[in-house]
Short mmCIF file of N, CA, C and O in Angstrom, two decimals:
data_model
loop_
_atom_site.label_atom_id
_atom_site.label_comp_id
_atom_site.label_asym_id
_atom_site.label_seq_id
_atom_site.Cartn_x
_atom_site.Cartn_y
_atom_site.Cartn_z
N MET S 13 60.25 9.73 -6.06
CA MET S 13 59.60 8.51 -6.57
C MET S 13 59.25 6.79 -5.47
O MET S 13 61.20 6.45 -4.73
N LEU S 14 58.98 6.12 -5.69
CA LEU S 14 59.21 5.12 -4.42
C LEU S 14 59.67 3.87 -5.31
O LEU S 14 58.90 3.80 -6.84
N GLY S 15 60.15 3.33 -4.20
CA GLY S 15 60.83 1.79 -5.24
C GLY S 15 60.37 0.87 -5.73
O GLY S 15 59.07 0.76 -4.87
N PRO S 16 60.38 -0.45 -6.31
CA PRO S 16 59.52 -1.33 -6.14
C PRO S 16 58.95 -2.20 -5.21
O PRO S 16 57.83 -2.44 -5.25
N LYS S 17 59.53 -2.62 -4.09
CA LYS S 17 59.55 -2.85 -3.30
C LYS S 17 58.25 -2.18 -2.50
O LYS S 17 56.90 -2.45 -1.78
N MET S 18 58.68 -0.84 -2.54
CA MET S 18 57.62 0.19 -1.50
C MET S 18 56.50 0.48 -2.16
O MET S 18 54.98 0.72 -1.70
N THR S 19 56.14 0.20 -3.57
CA THR S 19 55.31 0.84 -5.01
C THR S 19 54.29 -0.62 -3.77
O THR S 19 53.02 -0.62 -3.72
N GLY S 20 54.93 -1.80 -3.78
CA GLY S 20 53.96 -3.05 -3.44
C GLY S 20 53.44 -3.42 -2.53
O GLY S 20 52.59 -3.65 -2.35
N LEU S 21 54.56 -3.03 -1.17
CA LEU S 21 53.35 -2.67 -0.02
C LEU S 21 52.47 -1.54 -0.20
O LEU S 21 51.60 -1.74 0.65
N VAL S 22 52.68 -0.67 -0.81
CA VAL S 22 51.15 0.56 -1.21
C VAL S 22 50.19 -0.16 -1.41
O VAL S 22 48.81 0.23 -1.12
N VAL S 23 50.69 -1.24 -2.67
CA VAL S 23 49.19 -1.52 -3.47
C VAL S 23 49.21 -2.36 -2.12
O VAL S 23 47.52 -2.90 -1.99
N CYS S 24 49.78 -4.06 -1.77
CA CYS S 24 48.81 -4.12 -0.80
C CYS S 24 47.99 -3.74 0.36
O CYS S 24 47.55 -3.93 0.94
N VAL S 25 48.88 -2.80 0.90
CA VAL S 25 47.87 -1.89 2.03
C VAL S 25 47.01 -1.13 1.53
O VAL S 25 45.61 -1.48 2.27
N ALA S 26 46.67 -1.00 0.26
CA ALA S 26 45.46 -0.44 -0.21
C ALA S 26 44.36 -1.72 -0.50
O ALA S 26 43.28 -1.24 -0.18
N VAL S 27 44.64 -2.28 -0.73
CA VAL S 27 43.64 -3.86 -1.12
C VAL S 27 43.28 -4.63 0.16
O VAL S 27 42.42 -4.55 0.05
N LEU S 28 44.21 -4.40 1.20
CA LEU S 28 43.83 -4.37 2.21
C LEU S 28 42.72 -3.81 3.45
O LEU S 28 41.95 -3.97 3.56
N ALA S 29 43.04 -2.44 3.27
CA ALA S 29 41.80 -1.38 3.46
C ALA S 29 40.69 -1.42 2.04
O ALA S 29 39.56 -1.70 3.12
N VAL S 30 40.26 -2.00 1.52
CA VAL S 30 39.57 -1.88 0.78
C VAL S 30 39.15 -3.35 1.52
O VAL S 30 36.78 -3.39 1.03
N ALA S 31 39.27 -4.61 0.99
CA ALA S 31 38.29 -5.43 1.23
C ALA S 31 38.51 -5.21 2.87
O ALA S 31 36.81 -6.01 3.08
N SER S 32 38.90 -4.72 3.69
CA SER S 32 38.60 -4.41 5.17
C SER S 32 37.14 -3.62 5.02
O SER S 32 36.13 -4.09 5.91
N ALA S 33 37.15 -2.70 4.45
CA ALA S 33 35.45 -1.95 4.39
C ALA S 33 34.94 -2.20 3.74
O ALA S 33 33.40 -2.59 4.33
N TYR S 34 34.89 -3.66 2.38
CA TYR S 34 34.08 -3.98 2.11
C TYR S 34 33.34 -5.08 3.26
O TYR S 34 31.77 -5.07 3.06
N GLY S 35 34.21 -6.12 4.01
CA GLY S 35 33.99 -6.50 4.58
C GLY S 35 33.05 -6.00 5.82
O GLY S 35 31.60 -6.58 5.79
N VAL S 36 33.34 -5.26 6.18
CA VAL S 36 32.35 -4.28 7.24
C VAL S 36 31.20 -4.01 6.83
O VAL S 36 30.10 -4.32 7.44
N LEU S 37 30.77 -3.75 5.41
CA LEU S 37 29.64 -3.23 5.22
C LEU S 37 28.66 -4.43 4.74
O LEU S 37 27.30 -4.35 5.15
N GLN S 38 29.18 -5.55 4.25
CA GLN S 38 28.55 -6.70 4.38
C GLN S 38 28.33 -6.93 5.41
O GLN S 38 26.88 -7.60 5.52
N ARG S 39 28.80 -7.23 6.22
CA ARG S 39 28.15 -7.85 7.84
C ARG S 39 27.14 -6.80 8.25
O ARG S 39 26.69 -7.44 8.99
N ARG S 40 27.37 -5.89 8.11
CA ARG S 40 26.54 -4.71 8.75
C ARG S 40 25.47 -5.27 8.17
O ARG S 40 23.70 -5.21 8.22
N ARG S 41 24.78 -5.21 6.72
CA ARG S 41 23.64 -5.63 6.03
C ARG S 41 22.90 -7.10 6.19
O ARG S 41 21.82 -7.48 6.19
N SER S 42 23.86 -8.13 6.30
CA SER S 42 23.75 -9.49 6.59
C SER S 42 22.47 -9.89 7.47
O SER S 42 22.60 -8.99 8.88
N GLY S 43 21.87 -10.19 7.37
CA GLY S 43 20.72 -9.78 8.11
C GLY S 43 19.77 -9.53 8.60
O GLY S 43 18.30 -8.77 9.64
N ARG S 44 19.54 -8.09 7.80
CA ARG S 44 18.41 -7.20 8.31
C ARG S 44 17.43 -6.94 7.65
O ARG S 44 18.17 -7.50 6.47
N VAL S 45 16.19 -6.71 7.47
CA VAL S 45 15.33 -7.41 7.58
C VAL S 45 15.18 -5.89 6.85
O VAL S 45 14.57 -4.54 7.70
N ARG S 46 14.15 -5.75 5.59
CA ARG S 46 14.37 -4.70 5.01
C ARG S 46 13.38 -4.71 3.20
O ARG S 46 13.03 -5.98 3.12
N VAL S 47 12.31 -3.38 2.67
CA VAL S 47 11.82 -3.41 1.98
C VAL S 47 12.67 -3.57 0.56
O VAL S 47 13.62 -1.84 0.35
N ARG S 48 12.18 -3.88 0.13
CA ARG S 48 12.77 -3.76 -1.84
C ARG S 48 12.12 -3.60 -2.54
O ARG S 48 11.43 -4.81 -2.89
N GLY S 49 12.38 -2.62 -3.34
CA GLY S 49 11.34 -2.01 -4.49
C GLY S 49 11.23 -3.08 -5.35
O GLY S 49 9.82 -3.29 -6.47
N ARG S 50 11.59 -4.41 -5.99
CA ARG S 50 11.69 -5.00 -7.02
C ARG S 50 10.43 -6.17 -6.09
O ARG S 50 10.20 -6.76 -6.91
N ASP S 51 10.80 -6.30 -4.99
CA ASP S 51 9.45 -7.16 -4.16
C ASP S 51 8.30 -6.91 -4.31
O ASP S 51 7.32 -7.42 -4.36
N ASP S 52 8.02 -5.42 -5.08
CA ASP S 52 6.25 -5.26 -4.77
C ASP S 52 5.62 -5.40 -5.83
O ASP S 52 6.40 -5.44 -6.74
N GLY S 53 4.45 -6.19 -4.66
CA GLY S 53 3.66 -6.73 -6.25
C GLY S 53 4.06 -8.06 -5.96
O GLY S 53 2.70 -8.85 -6.71
N LYS S 54 4.85 -8.26 -5.66
CA LYS S 54 5.28 -10.39 -6.14
C LYS S 54 4.38 -10.70 -4.95
O LYS S 54 4.35 -10.28 -3.87
N ARG S 55 3.52 -12.06 -5.10
CA ARG S 55 3.18 -13.09 -4.45
C ARG S 55 3.61 -14.47 -4.74
O ARG S 55 3.75 -14.88 -5.95
N LEU S 56 3.35 -15.18 -3.65
CA LEU S 56 3.67 -16.62 -3.68
C LEU S 56 2.43 -17.32 -3.01
O LEU S 56 1.47 -16.91 -2.16
N GLY S 57 2.09 -18.31 -4.07
CA GLY S 57 1.43 -19.18 -3.09
C GLY S 57 1.10 -20.13 -2.54
O GLY S 57 2.30 -20.86 -2.99
N ALA S 58 0.47 -21.17 -2.27
CA ALA S 58 0.84 -22.87 -1.79
C ALA S 58 1.64 -23.49 -2.61
O ALA S 58 2.30 -24.64 -3.02
N GLY S 59 1.06 -23.04 -4.47
CA GLY S 59 1.70 -23.69 -5.94
C GLY S 59 2.98 -23.61 -5.32
O GLY S 59 3.89 -24.55 -5.61
N GLU S 60 4.30 -22.58 -5.16
CA GLU S 60 4.97 -22.44 -5.33
C GLU S 60 5.68 -22.56 -4.03
O GLU S 60 7.10 -22.82 -3.96
N LEU S 61 5.27 -22.50 -2.75
CA LEU S 61 5.42 -22.57 -1.45
C LEU S 61 5.69 -24.12 -0.96
O LEU S 61 6.65 -24.81 -0.32
N GLY S 62 4.80 -24.95 -2.14
CA GLY S 62 4.31 -26.02 -1.25
C GLY S 62 4.08 -26.46 0.01
O GLY S 62 4.16 -27.76 0.46
N ALA S 63 3.09 -25.52 0.31
CA ALA S 63 2.53 -25.50 2.13
C ALA S 63 1.83 -24.26 1.95
O ALA S 63 1.68 -23.48 1.02
N GLU S 64 0.43 -24.56 2.54
CA GLU S 64 -0.13 -23.58 2.81
C GLU S 64 0.26 -22.09 3.44
O GLU S 64 1.14 -22.05 4.13
N LEU S 65 -0.38 -21.08 3.02
CA LEU S 65 -0.21 -19.95 3.61
C LEU S 65 -0.52 -19.79 4.83
O LEU S 65 -1.01 -19.82 5.39
N GLY S 66 -0.05 -18.80 6.06
CA GLY S 66 -0.32 -18.57 7.27
C GLY S 66 -1.27 -18.06 7.50
O GLY S 66 -1.47 -17.06 6.35
N GLU S 67 -2.31 -17.65 7.95
CA GLU S 67 -3.72 -17.18 8.11
C GLU S 67 -3.13 -15.76 8.49
O GLU S 67 -4.41 -14.75 7.83
N ARG S 68 -2.25 -15.02 9.05
CA ARG S 68 -1.84 -13.87 9.11
C ARG S 68 -0.37 -13.39 8.15
O ARG S 68 -1.02 -12.31 7.68
N ALA S 69 0.07 -14.36 8.36
CA ALA S 69 1.96 -14.27 7.60
C ALA S 69 2.47 -15.21 7.45
O ALA S 69 2.43 -16.59 8.10
N THR S 70 3.37 -15.53 6.80
CA THR S 70 4.46 -16.84 6.24
C THR S 70 5.94 -15.89 6.24
O THR S 70 5.71 -14.85 5.36
N LEU S 71 6.54 -16.48 6.85
CA LEU S 71 8.14 -16.68 6.70
C LEU S 71 8.87 -17.46 5.86
O LEU S 71 8.16 -18.83 6.68
N VAL S 72 8.89 -17.13 5.01
CA VAL S 72 9.57 -17.97 4.05
C VAL S 72 10.86 -18.19 3.98
O VAL S 72 11.76 -16.73 3.53
N GLN S 73 12.06 -19.33 4.14
CA GLN S 73 13.24 -18.90 4.52
C GLN S 73 13.88 -20.18 3.03
O GLN S 73 13.01 -21.01 2.69
N PHE S 74 14.56 -19.02 1.89
CA PHE S 74 15.38 -20.22 1.14
C PHE S 74 16.94 -20.42 2.27
O PHE S 74 17.40 -19.42 2.56
N SER S 75 16.94 -21.95 1.78
CA SER S 75 18.45 -22.78 2.38
C SER S 75 18.83 -23.29 1.51
O SER S 75 18.92 -23.82 0.66
N SER S 76 20.03 -24.03 1.70
CA SER S 76 20.81 -24.86 0.86
C SER S 76 21.08 -26.16 1.89
O SER S 76 21.65 -25.38 3.46
N ALA S 77 21.89 -26.83 1.57
CA ALA S 77 21.82 -27.88 2.59
C ALA S 77 23.45 -28.04 3.22
O ALA S 77 23.37 -28.34 4.50
N PHE S 78 24.52 -27.03 2.41
CA PHE S 78 25.89 -26.67 3.50
C PHE S 78 25.95 -25.66 3.86
O PHE S 78 26.71 -25.11 4.40
N CYS S 79 24.85 -24.79 4.50
CA CYS S 79 24.42 -22.85 4.98
C CYS S 79 24.32 -23.29 6.52
O CYS S 79 23.13 -23.71 6.59
N ALA S 80 25.57 -23.09 7.12
CA ALA S 80 25.06 -22.59 8.71
C ALA S 80 24.36 -22.30 9.39
O ALA S 80 23.58 -22.45 9.94
N PRO S 81 24.55 -20.84 8.56
CA PRO S 81 23.46 -19.92 9.52
C PRO S 81 21.66 -20.34 9.36
O PRO S 81 21.02 -19.84 9.51
N CYS S 82 21.56 -21.21 8.17
CA CYS S 82 20.42 -21.46 7.49
C CYS S 82 19.58 -22.22 9.16
O CYS S 82 18.41 -22.18 8.84
N ARG S 83 20.52 -22.78 9.85
CA ARG S 83 20.20 -23.67 10.91
C ARG S 83 19.80 -23.08 11.25
O ARG S 83 18.34 -23.52 12.88
N ALA S 84 20.32 -22.01 12.09
CA ALA S 84 20.22 -21.11 13.28
C ALA S 84 19.43 -20.49 12.48
O ALA S 84 18.40 -19.82 13.66
N THR S 85 18.72 -19.86 11.66
CA THR S 85 17.79 -19.04 10.81
C THR S 85 16.53 -20.08 11.02
O THR S 85 15.47 -19.02 11.13
N ARG S 86 16.98 -21.11 10.48
CA ARG S 86 15.59 -22.54 10.74
C ARG S 86 15.16 -22.67 12.45
O ARG S 86 13.50 -22.06 12.81
N ARG S 87 15.69 -22.13 12.89
CA ARG S 87 15.22 -22.02 14.78
C ARG S 87 14.52 -20.95 14.93
O ARG S 87 13.86 -20.63 16.22
N VAL S 88 15.43 -19.63 14.89
CA VAL S 88 14.92 -18.64 14.95
C VAL S 88 12.99 -17.98 14.16
O VAL S 88 12.14 -18.03 15.29
N LEU S 89 13.43 -18.35 13.04
CA LEU S 89 12.12 -18.12 12.26
C LEU S 89 11.05 -19.42 13.28
O LEU S 89 9.59 -19.46 13.29
N GLY S 90 11.08 -20.61 13.75
CA GLY S 90 10.58 -21.63 13.82
C GLY S 90 9.66 -21.34 15.65
O GLY S 90 8.85 -20.93 16.10
N GLU S 91 10.95 -20.69 16.43
CA GLU S 91 10.59 -19.22 17.31
C GLU S 91 9.73 -18.53 17.27
O GLU S 91 8.46 -18.32 17.92
N VAL S 92 9.74 -17.96 16.11
CA VAL S 92 8.71 -17.07 15.70
C VAL S 92 7.09 -17.12 15.85
O VAL S 92 6.24 -16.60 15.91
N ALA S 93 7.30 -18.46 15.01
CA ALA S 93 5.86 -18.47 14.32
C ALA S 93 5.34 -19.17 15.27
O ALA S 93 4.00 -19.03 15.75
N ASP S 94 6.16 -19.85 16.55
CA ASP S 94 5.12 -20.40 17.37
C ASP S 94 4.68 -19.01 18.28
O ASP S 94 3.75 -19.46 19.48
N LEU S 95 5.01 -18.84 18.20
CA LEU S 95 5.31 -17.28 19.27
C LEU S 95 4.00 -16.49 19.06
O LEU S 95 3.16 -16.00 19.56
N VAL S 96 4.02 -16.32 17.38
CA VAL S 96 2.78 -15.27 17.39
C VAL S 96 1.77 -16.08 16.66
O VAL S 96 2.22 -16.61 15.14
N PRO S 97 0.32 -16.29 16.70
CA PRO S 97 -0.74 -16.59 16.02
C PRO S 97 -0.71 -16.65 14.76
O PRO S 97 -1.15 -15.72 14.32
N GLY S 98 -1.24 -17.74 13.55
CA GLY S 98 -1.75 -16.89 12.65
C GLY S 98 -0.19 -16.72 11.32
O GLY S 98 -0.20 -16.97 10.38
N VAL S 99 0.88 -17.07 11.56
CA VAL S 99 1.91 -17.20 11.28
C VAL S 99 2.38 -18.64 11.11
O VAL S 99 2.63 -19.27 12.00
N THR S 100 2.73 -18.82 9.85
CA THR S 100 3.45 -19.71 9.56
C THR S 100 5.11 -19.58 8.82
O THR S 100 4.66 -18.80 8.27
N HIS S 101 5.76 -20.49 9.06
CA HIS S 101 7.03 -20.77 8.49
C HIS S 101 7.33 -21.85 7.62
O HIS S 101 6.97 -23.13 7.53
N VAL S 102 8.20 -21.55 6.23
CA VAL S 102 8.02 -22.55 5.30
C VAL S 102 9.76 -22.72 5.06
O VAL S 102 10.27 -21.22 4.83
N GLU S 103 10.51 -23.64 4.69
CA GLU S 103 11.46 -23.62 4.48
C GLU S 103 11.71 -24.02 3.24
O GLU S 103 11.07 -25.40 2.68
N ILE S 104 12.04 -23.75 2.12
CA ILE S 104 11.87 -24.15 0.38
C ILE S 104 14.22 -24.31 0.06
O ILE S 104 14.67 -23.52 1.03
N ASP S 105 14.53 -25.28 -0.16
CA ASP S 105 15.73 -25.55 -0.65
C ASP S 105 15.90 -24.72 -1.82
O ASP S 105 14.86 -25.05 -2.81
N ALA S 106 16.77 -24.11 -1.75
CA ALA S 106 17.05 -23.46 -2.85
C ALA S 106 17.64 -23.67 -4.65
O ALA S 106 16.96 -23.69 -5.08
N GLU S 107 18.45 -25.59 -3.69
CA GLU S 107 19.00 -26.00 -5.00
C GLU S 107 17.59 -26.65 -6.09
O GLU S 107 17.68 -27.23 -6.88
N ASP S 108 16.70 -27.15 -5.46
CA ASP S 108 15.61 -27.85 -5.43
C ASP S 108 14.47 -27.05 -6.45
O ASP S 108 13.20 -27.55 -6.96
N HIS S 109 14.81 -25.57 -6.35
CA HIS S 109 13.56 -24.87 -6.58
C HIS S 109 14.66 -23.52 -7.37
O HIS S 109 13.69 -21.94 -6.62
N LEU S 110 14.92 -23.91 -8.50
CA LEU S 110 15.62 -23.04 -9.18
C LEU S 110 14.82 -21.64 -9.68
O LEU S 110 15.42 -20.52 -9.98
N ASP S 111 14.19 -22.44 -10.56
CA ASP S 111 12.93 -21.57 -10.90
C ASP S 111 12.72 -20.52 -10.07
O ASP S 111 12.57 -18.92 -10.14
N LEU S 112 11.96 -20.86 -8.88
CA LEU S 112 12.13 -19.87 -8.06
C LEU S 112 13.04 -18.83 -7.43
O LEU S 112 12.25 -17.79 -7.17
N VAL S 113 13.93 -19.11 -7.18
CA VAL S 113 15.01 -18.68 -6.96
C VAL S 113 15.47 -17.50 -8.09
O VAL S 113 15.45 -16.59 -7.25
N ARG S 114 15.44 -18.02 -8.91
CA ARG S 114 15.84 -16.86 -10.01
C ARG S 114 14.86 -15.94 -10.57
O ARG S 114 15.00 -14.46 -10.27
N GLU S 115 13.52 -16.36 -10.42
CA GLU S 115 12.28 -15.52 -9.91
C GLU S 115 11.88 -14.29 -9.04
O GLU S 115 11.72 -13.00 -9.22
N LEU S 116 12.79 -14.57 -7.61
CA LEU S 116 12.52 -13.37 -7.12
C LEU S 116 14.03 -12.78 -6.13
O LEU S 116 14.51 -12.48 -5.56
N ASP S 117 15.27 -13.38 -7.75
CA ASP S 117 16.23 -13.12 -7.18
C ASP S 117 16.81 -13.14 -5.73
O ASP S 117 17.68 -12.24 -5.60
N ILE S 118 16.66 -14.21 -5.54
CA ILE S 118 17.83 -14.49 -4.30
C ILE S 118 19.28 -14.73 -4.73
O ILE S 118 19.18 -16.04 -5.50
N LEU S 119 19.80 -14.06 -4.16
CA LEU S 119 21.18 -14.64 -4.51
C LEU S 119 22.22 -15.02 -3.43
O LEU S 119 23.49 -15.48 -3.54
N LYS S 120 21.71 -15.08 -1.99
CA LYS S 120 22.26 -15.98 -0.99
C LYS S 120 21.14 -16.95 0.06
O LYS S 120 20.24 -16.40 -0.46
N THR S 121 22.25 -18.17 0.65
CA THR S 121 21.17 -18.34 1.97
C THR S 121 21.80 -18.21 2.94
O THR S 121 23.43 -18.31 3.27
N PRO S 122 20.94 -17.80 3.47
CA PRO S 122 19.69 -17.79 4.08
C PRO S 122 19.00 -16.71 3.78
O PRO S 122 19.65 -16.11 3.38
N THR S 123 17.48 -16.18 3.01
CA THR S 123 16.99 -15.49 2.20
C THR S 123 15.62 -15.49 2.96
O THR S 123 14.87 -16.73 2.87
N VAL S 124 15.30 -14.55 3.91
CA VAL S 124 13.79 -14.34 4.70
C VAL S 124 13.00 -13.73 3.61
O VAL S 124 13.29 -12.62 3.65
N LEU S 125 11.86 -14.42 3.96
CA LEU S 125 11.02 -13.04 3.11
C LEU S 125 9.49 -13.25 3.75
O LEU S 125 9.54 -14.50 3.90
N VAL S 126 8.91 -12.12 4.17
CA VAL S 126 7.66 -12.13 4.56
C VAL S 126 6.15 -11.45 4.17
O VAL S 126 6.88 -10.66 3.18
N LEU S 127 5.90 -12.41 4.19
CA LEU S 127 4.87 -12.47 2.71
C LEU S 127 3.27 -11.94 3.99
O LEU S 127 2.98 -12.72 4.86
N ASP S 128 2.35 -11.25 3.55
CA ASP S 128 1.51 -10.88 3.92
C ASP S 128 0.57 -12.02 4.58
O ASP S 128 0.88 -12.85 3.41
N ALA S 129 -0.76 -11.95 4.53
CA ALA S 129 -2.19 -13.25 4.50
C ALA S 129 -2.51 -13.68 2.99
O ALA S 129 -2.66 -14.55 2.67
N ASP S 130 -1.78 -12.37 2.18
CA ASP S 130 -2.38 -12.56 0.51
C ASP S 130 -0.85 -13.49 -0.05
O ASP S 130 -1.79 -13.73 -1.38
N GLY S 131 0.05 -13.12 0.20
CA GLY S 131 0.76 -13.65 -0.06
C GLY S 131 1.94 -12.88 -0.54
O GLY S 131 2.85 -12.58 -1.48
N ARG S 132 1.74 -11.72 -0.88
CA ARG S 132 2.78 -9.92 -1.16
C ARG S 132 3.55 -9.79 -0.49
O ARG S 132 3.57 -10.68 1.08
N VAL S 133 5.08 -10.15 -0.82
CA VAL S 133 6.69 -9.84 0.03
C VAL S 133 6.11 -8.73 0.46
O VAL S 133 6.53 -7.31 -0.16
N VAL S 134 6.10 -8.30 1.68
CA VAL S 134 6.55 -7.33 2.48
C VAL S 134 7.97 -6.74 2.87
O VAL S 134 8.38 -5.90 3.12
N ARG S 135 8.17 -7.28 3.16
CA ARG S 135 9.82 -7.93 3.34
C ARG S 135 10.66 -9.19 2.97
O ARG S 135 10.55 -9.99 2.79
N ARG S 136 12.59 -8.82 2.94
CA ARG S 136 13.12 -9.50 2.93
C ARG S 136 14.33 -9.06 3.60
O ARG S 136 14.82 -8.20 4.02
N ALA S 137 14.96 -10.50 3.66
CA ALA S 137 16.03 -10.23 4.35
C ALA S 137 17.07 -11.29 4.13
O ALA S 137 17.00 -12.47 3.93
N THR S 138 18.45 -11.24 3.91
CA THR S 138 19.44 -11.90 3.76
C THR S 138 20.88 -12.14 4.76
O THR S 138 20.78 -10.93 5.70
N GLY S 139 20.42 -13.30 5.60
CA GLY S 139 21.90 -13.38 6.58
C GLY S 139 21.11 -13.80 7.43
O GLY S 139 19.77 -13.81 7.42
N GLN S 140 21.48 -14.32 8.28
CA GLN S 140 21.23 -14.82 9.61
C GLN S 140 20.15 -13.28 10.52
O GLN S 140 20.52 -12.61 10.79
N PRO S 141 18.82 -13.62 10.15
CA PRO S 141 17.94 -12.39 11.05
C PRO S 141 18.33 -12.40 11.86
O PRO S 141 17.97 -13.72 13.00
N ARG S 142 18.00 -11.82 12.86
CA ARG S 142 17.76 -11.72 13.84
C ARG S 142 16.11 -11.59 14.81
O ARG S 142 15.11 -10.86 13.91
N LYS S 143 15.96 -11.85 15.57
CA LYS S 143 13.79 -12.46 16.36
C LYS S 143 13.58 -11.16 16.80
O LYS S 143 12.64 -11.30 15.87
N ALA S 144 14.30 -10.14 17.12
CA ALA S 144 13.95 -9.28 17.27
C ALA S 144 13.53 -8.50 15.56
O ALA S 144 12.05 -7.75 15.86
N ASP S 145 14.00 -8.71 15.43
CA ASP S 145 14.16 -8.11 13.95
C ASP S 145 12.77 -8.41 12.96
O ASP S 145 12.05 -7.47 12.21
N VAL S 146 12.57 -10.02 13.36
CA VAL S 146 11.48 -11.20 12.55
C VAL S 146 10.29 -10.54 13.12
O VAL S 146 9.31 -10.25 12.60
N ILE S 147 10.32 -9.78 13.92
CA ILE S 147 8.98 -9.76 14.56
C ILE S 147 8.40 -8.63 14.42
O ILE S 147 7.69 -7.91 14.51
N ALA S 148 9.28 -7.59 14.20
CA ALA S 148 8.66 -6.38 13.24
C ALA S 148 8.25 -6.21 12.53
O ALA S 148 7.72 -5.40 11.66
N ALA S 149 9.36 -7.35 11.54
CA ALA S 149 9.16 -7.04 10.07
C ALA S 149 7.61 -7.60 9.86
O ALA S 149 6.81 -7.09 9.10
N LEU S 150 7.08 -8.17 11.25
CA LEU S 150 5.67 -9.14 11.09
C LEU S 150 4.71 -7.66 11.41
O LEU S 150 3.31 -8.54 10.87
N GLY S 151 4.87 -6.90 11.65
CA GLY S 151 3.72 -6.13 12.35
C GLY S 151 3.31 -5.69 10.97
O GLY S 151 2.43 -4.91 10.64
N GLU S 152 4.12 -5.19 10.13
CA GLU S 152 3.93 -4.69 8.90
C GLU S 152 3.18 -5.69 7.64
O GLU S 152 2.23 -5.23 6.82
N ALA S 153 3.68 -7.03 8.13
CA ALA S 153 2.55 -8.07 7.54
C ALA S 153 1.19 -8.29 7.68
O ALA S 153 0.18 -9.04 7.02
N VAL S 154 0.45 -7.83 9.28
CA VAL S 154 -0.33 -8.59 9.61
C VAL S 154 -1.48 -7.20 10.17
O VAL S 154 -1.15 -6.04 9.96
#
């Protein structure tokens, strides 16, 4: 039988192990561009975005004022939009568009949606995406 001090130590070690595993999983998923079944069939237009859709695709970024990764994401998406003809980058302040955030199930910022020319959501990323991943996701939209 373990004493009270030993039991407390075992509990602390178990909690640290679970928290560490959760942190590793979250870090691996953050920024990955993936397809989500919930987005299937959702369309966004100029009315919801406050800007015109890109001729070939649109990168929609949901940001918030004090989000450090949002600034880096803005830079990456701007570079991709400049690099790929017909692609537009639109940034939306999540706090100012809460109805749209709820409708699209945006849970954290930055969240990036890749829209095709018709405004259908084809890909989604949460966290700061890598430039190569964004370019690859555009391949599906164009």
